[in-house]
Amino acid sequence: MPPEVPEEFWEHPALRAALAARDIGAVIRAYRRHPHHGRLIRQETVASWINLSSTRLSRIENGEAVHDLTKLTRWAQRLRIPQHRLWFQLPDASPDSSALAAQTVERQQPTVDAHPLTFDDLRWDAPPRRLVGRTEVEQVRLMTGALAASENLYGGGMAGEAGIAHLRWACRTLQARSAPTVRPRLLEAVGNLAAVVGFSAFDVGDHDTAARCFRVSLWCAEEGGSWELRAATLTDMARQAIHLGKLDEALSLVEFAQVRADRVTATARAATAVVRARVLALLGRHDEAAAEVGRADAHFAQRQVAADPPWLVYYDEAEHAGSSARALIPIALSRKRPGDAALRLSMAIDLHSDAYPRSRAFSTARLAALHMAVGDPHEAVVLGQRAVMFAANLHSKRMSEELRILDHASRPHVAIPAVAGLSRSLASVTGDV
């Protein structure tokens, strides 16, 4: 229990300043550092008095943790801070109520001071296995599939947070021994997981984490001799470079991905070609971009789903229509007519299954922006409101940026009441999508 302290104890300048500042962390820090009976009090000791971990108390003392009035009251009572010194009210100090409060505290033990969903200090330190096999490969694949499904449904938020923990565990399996026949499969599985986590980070705007994960994926592809994973990862890296406005880097990456195209499936060749077409279009090389889209269509026509690796399951008719349309949008804008880009986006919206609501939202927002810029603004409003509705359940910074593009395209037409209404709807979601 905290020791009894005389009234003059609270007159110490540091304590008076902390109390005046209404900063409970500073109060506790000054309380600990003021000599009690000739000695200072350790942080661990005070933490035990108020039912906190030392780490949590350190965060409170440094002003990094949020706390409510109930917790402030409990801490003040436990540290025996006089009521008249505080900026908030303690419960009635009559004997009956004090006894009741003490009984309540006892019934509540042990208490958890931190928000129950805060796990900043929680670590899982399971020892790594010395020998891994096909079971671990399947575990990694299972985790990857679950994370990819979550990302497609809700965006990269939760998938990325969970994925980092899975990736940490998966990378530890690479340090264990495995049979020569298992090692390439394990490397490919871990690399695929790293790519999914990287894309989740990309989706929420954490580009440093995304780049690190993509490098892990590329290393696994090179180490395991997986041309398929190498091409897919380089293509994802090119997408990120495009997003960051690094078009020359994006072109180099996607052309590296096309090296030894004979080693990858027709689906992979199509997915890579549409990204290259998009870079070319953004560079103003519109004829080359259109020709590359034609090559992508030809590759896609030859695809055999059974031959594709797991990470290409998403690249179906809807995805190809939406991705190729995105490559054609700069051409449509320059020609001032929606053209083939709009037709492909409409096809993508119709074909996207319920497993890919984010992709449907992207295609809808892009078609709305295209019509707002060079088509019918009234049609754009209908599409835009649908995009807002689709985006409401997504944690995706990329989606938020797409909606901002639509909002920017709407500004010349804001005198139209329906467009003004759309702008208000967009403003309501782009702040926290």
PDB file of N, CA and C in Angstrom, residues 98-136:
ATOM      1  N   SER A  98     -16.518   4.777   1.830  1.00  0.00           N
ATOM      2  CA  SER A  98     -15.131   4.352   1.665  1.00  0.00           C
ATOM      3  C   SER A  98     -15.029   2.844   1.747  1.00  0.00           C
ATOM      4  N   ALA A  99     -15.752   2.286   2.712  1.00  0.00           N
ATOM      5  CA  ALA A  99     -15.731   0.837   2.851  1.00  0.00           C
ATOM      6  C   ALA A  99     -16.309   0.166   1.618  1.00  0.00           C
ATOM      7  N   LEU A 100     -17.408   0.750   1.110  1.00  0.00           N
ATOM      8  CA  LEU A 100     -18.020   0.194  -0.091  1.00  0.00           C
ATOM      9  C   LEU A 100     -17.068   0.277  -1.268  1.00  0.00           C
ATOM     10  N   ALA A 101     -16.385   1.434  -1.409  1.00  0.00           N
ATOM     11  CA  ALA A 101     -15.429   1.590  -2.506  1.00  0.00           C
ATOM     12  C   ALA A 101     -14.306   0.576  -2.401  1.00  0.00           C
ATOM     13  N   ALA A 102     -13.830   0.354  -1.154  1.00  0.00           N
ATOM     14  CA  ALA A 102     -12.743  -0.613  -0.961  1.00  0.00           C
ATOM     15  C   ALA A 102     -13.198  -2.008  -1.342  1.00  0.00           C
ATOM     16  N   GLN A 103     -14.438  -2.346  -0.932  1.00  0.00           N
ATOM     17  CA  GLN A 103     -14.950  -3.668  -1.301  1.00  0.00           C
ATOM     18  C   GLN A 103     -15.079  -3.813  -2.811  1.00  0.00           C
ATOM     19  N   THR A 104     -15.530  -2.723  -3.472  1.00  0.00           N
ATOM     20  CA  THR A 104     -15.684  -2.755  -4.927  1.00  0.00           C
ATOM     21  C   THR A 104     -14.344  -2.973  -5.607  1.00  0.00           C
ATOM     22  N   VAL A 105     -13.308  -2.255  -5.108  1.00  0.00           N
ATOM     23  CA  VAL A 105     -11.980  -2.423  -5.682  1.00  0.00           C
ATOM     24  C   VAL A 105     -11.500  -3.861  -5.518  1.00  0.00           C
ATOM     25  N   GLU A 106     -11.743  -4.426  -4.333  1.00  0.00           N
ATOM     26  CA  GLU A 106     -11.298  -5.796  -4.083  1.00  0.00           C
ATOM     27  C   GLU A 106     -12.006  -6.771  -5.026  1.00  0.00           C
ATOM     28  N   ARG A 107     -13.314  -6.542  -5.223  1.00  0.00           N
ATOM     29  CA  ARG A 107     -14.054  -7.436  -6.120  1.00  0.00           C
ATOM     30  C   ARG A 107     -13.556  -7.331  -7.551  1.00  0.00           C
ATOM     31  N   GLN A 108     -13.018  -6.177  -7.907  1.00  0.00           N
ATOM     32  CA  GLN A 108     -12.588  -5.966  -9.283  1.00  0.00           C
ATOM     33  C   GLN A 108     -11.194  -6.518  -9.553  1.00  0.00           C
ATOM     34  N   GLN A 109     -10.481  -6.940  -8.531  1.00  0.00           N
ATOM     35  CA  GLN A 109      -9.104  -7.393  -8.756  1.00  0.00           C
ATOM     36  C   GLN A 109      -9.100  -8.730  -9.494  1.00  0.00           C
ATOM     37  N   PRO A 110      -8.125  -8.979 -10.392  1.00  0.00           N
ATOM     38  CA  PRO A 110      -7.181  -7.975 -10.877  1.00  0.00           C
ATOM     39  C   PRO A 110      -7.835  -7.101 -11.942  1.00  0.00           C
ATOM     40  N   THR A 111      -7.466  -5.825 -11.995  1.00  0.00           N
ATOM     41  CA  THR A 111      -8.041  -4.914 -12.974  1.00  0.00           C
ATOM     42  C   THR A 111      -7.102  -4.755 -14.159  1.00  0.00           C
ATOM     43  N   VAL A 112      -7.660  -4.329 -15.270  1.00  0.00           N
ATOM     44  CA  VAL A 112      -6.876  -4.045 -16.474  1.00  0.00           C
ATOM     45  C   VAL A 112      -7.047  -2.568 -16.763  1.00  0.00           C
ATOM     46  N   ASP A 113      -5.992  -1.800 -16.560  1.00  0.00           N
ATOM     47  CA  ASP A 113      -6.117  -0.358 -16.729  1.00  0.00           C
ATOM     48  C   ASP A 113      -6.186   0.029 -18.196  1.00  0.00           C
ATOM     49  N   ALA A 114      -5.360  -0.613 -19.020  1.00  0.00           N
ATOM     50  CA  ALA A 114      -5.299  -0.234 -20.427  1.00  0.00           C
ATOM     51  C   ALA A 114      -6.608  -0.571 -21.119  1.00  0.00           C
ATOM     52  N   HIS A 115      -6.853   0.135 -22.204  1.00  0.00           N
ATOM     53  CA  HIS A 115      -8.006  -0.204 -23.043  1.00  0.00           C
ATOM     54  C   HIS A 115      -7.898  -1.678 -23.400  1.00  0.00           C
ATOM     55  N   PRO A 116      -8.974  -2.441 -23.284  1.00  0.00           N
ATOM     56  CA  PRO A 116      -8.863  -3.895 -23.485  1.00  0.00           C
ATOM     57  C   PRO A 116      -8.395  -4.295 -24.868  1.00  0.00           C
ATOM     58  N   LEU A 117      -8.429  -3.385 -25.844  1.00  0.00           N
ATOM     59  CA  LEU A 117      -7.971  -3.733 -27.186  1.00  0.00           C
ATOM     60  C   LEU A 117      -6.602  -3.149 -27.493  1.00  0.00           C
ATOM     61  N   THR A 118      -5.861  -2.736 -26.466  1.00  0.00           N
ATOM     62  CA  THR A 118      -4.514  -2.218 -26.665  1.00  0.00           C
ATOM     63  C   THR A 118      -3.509  -3.292 -26.299  1.00  0.00           C
ATOM     64  N   PHE A 119      -2.720  -3.715 -27.285  1.00  0.00           N
ATOM     65  CA  PHE A 119      -1.763  -4.784 -27.059  1.00  0.00           C
ATOM     66  C   PHE A 119      -0.365  -4.365 -27.500  1.00  0.00           C
ATOM     67  N   ASP A 120      -0.022  -3.102 -27.245  1.00  0.00           N
ATOM     68  CA  ASP A 120       1.263  -2.599 -27.714  1.00  0.00           C
ATOM     69  C   ASP A 120       2.440  -3.394 -27.156  1.00  0.00           C
ATOM     70  N   ASP A 121       2.293  -3.898 -25.934  1.00  0.00           N
ATOM     71  CA  ASP A 121       3.406  -4.575 -25.277  1.00  0.00           C
ATOM     72  C   ASP A 121       3.319  -6.093 -25.399  1.00  0.00           C
ATOM     73  N   LEU A 122       2.306  -6.590 -26.085  1.00  0.00           N
ATOM     74  CA  LEU A 122       2.099  -8.029 -26.153  1.00  0.00           C
ATOM     75  C   LEU A 122       2.926  -8.643 -27.267  1.00  0.00           C
ATOM     76  N   ARG A 123       3.693  -9.650 -26.936  1.00  0.00           N
ATOM     77  CA  ARG A 123       4.509 -10.357 -27.922  1.00  0.00           C
ATOM     78  C   ARG A 123       4.303 -11.858 -27.773  1.00  0.00           C
ATOM     79  N   TRP A 124       4.359 -12.534 -28.890  1.00  0.00           N
ATOM     80  CA  TRP A 124       4.239 -13.989 -28.891  1.00  0.00           C
ATOM     81  C   TRP A 124       5.604 -14.554 -29.246  1.00  0.00           C
ATOM     82  N   ASP A 125       6.221 -15.223 -28.274  1.00  0.00           N
ATOM     83  CA  ASP A 125       7.594 -15.688 -28.460  1.00  0.00           C
ATOM     84  C   ASP A 125       7.658 -17.209 -28.511  1.00  0.00           C
ATOM     85  N   ALA A 126       6.868 -17.803 -29.396  1.00  0.00           N
ATOM     86  CA  ALA A 126       6.927 -19.252 -29.552  1.00  0.00           C
ATOM     87  C   ALA A 126       8.266 -19.635 -30.180  1.00  0.00           C
ATOM     88  N   PRO A 127       8.934 -20.642 -29.644  1.00  0.00           N
ATOM     89  CA  PRO A 127      10.241 -21.026 -30.205  1.00  0.00           C
ATOM     90  C   PRO A 127      10.090 -21.568 -31.620  1.00  0.00           C
ATOM     91  N   PRO A 128      11.005 -21.244 -32.517  1.00  0.00           N
ATOM     92  CA  PRO A 128      10.910 -21.750 -33.891  1.00  0.00           C
ATOM     93  C   PRO A 128      11.171 -23.245 -33.947  1.00  0.00           C
ATOM     94  N   ARG A 129      10.580 -23.891 -34.909  1.00  0.00           N
ATOM     95  CA  ARG A 129      10.807 -25.314 -35.089  1.00  0.00           C
ATOM     96  C   ARG A 129      12.153 -25.540 -35.752  1.00  0.00           C
ATOM     97  N   ARG A 130      12.742 -26.657 -35.448  1.00  0.00           N
ATOM     98  CA  ARG A 130      14.050 -26.968 -36.034  1.00  0.00           C
ATOM     99  C   ARG A 130      13.917 -27.596 -37.416  1.00  0.00           C
ATOM    100  N   LEU A 131      12.775 -28.228 -37.653  1.00  0.00           N
ATOM    101  CA  LEU A 131      12.555 -28.893 -38.934  1.00  0.00           C
ATOM    102  C   LEU A 131      11.145 -28.574 -39.402  1.00  0.00           C
ATOM    103  N   VAL A 132      11.005 -28.083 -40.623  1.00  0.00           N
ATOM    104  CA  VAL A 132       9.679 -27.773 -41.158  1.00  0.00           C
ATOM    105  C   VAL A 132       9.451 -28.602 -42.413  1.00  0.00           C
ATOM    106  N   GLY A 133       8.184 -28.794 -42.716  1.00  0.00           N
ATOM    107  CA  GLY A 133       7.846 -29.624 -43.873  1.00  0.00           C
ATOM    108  C   GLY A 133       6.617 -29.127 -44.586  1.00  0.00           C
ATOM    109  N   ARG A 134       5.899 -30.055 -45.212  1.00  0.00           N
ATOM    110  CA  ARG A 134       4.729 -29.671 -46.001  1.00  0.00           C
ATOM    111  C   ARG A 134       3.620 -29.057 -45.142  1.00  0.00           C
ATOM    112  N   THR A 135       3.553 -29.470 -43.870  1.00  0.00           N
ATOM    113  CA  THR A 135       2.522 -28.910 -42.985  1.00  0.00           C
ATOM    114  C   THR A 135       2.675 -27.407 -42.862  1.00  0.00           C
ATOM    115  N   GLU A 136       3.918 -26.936 -42.669  1.00  0.00           N
ATOM    116  CA  GLU A 136       4.148 -25.502 -42.552  1.00  0.00           C
ATOM    117  C   GLU A 136       3.857 -24.776 -43.859  1.00  0.00           C
TER     118      GLU A 136
END
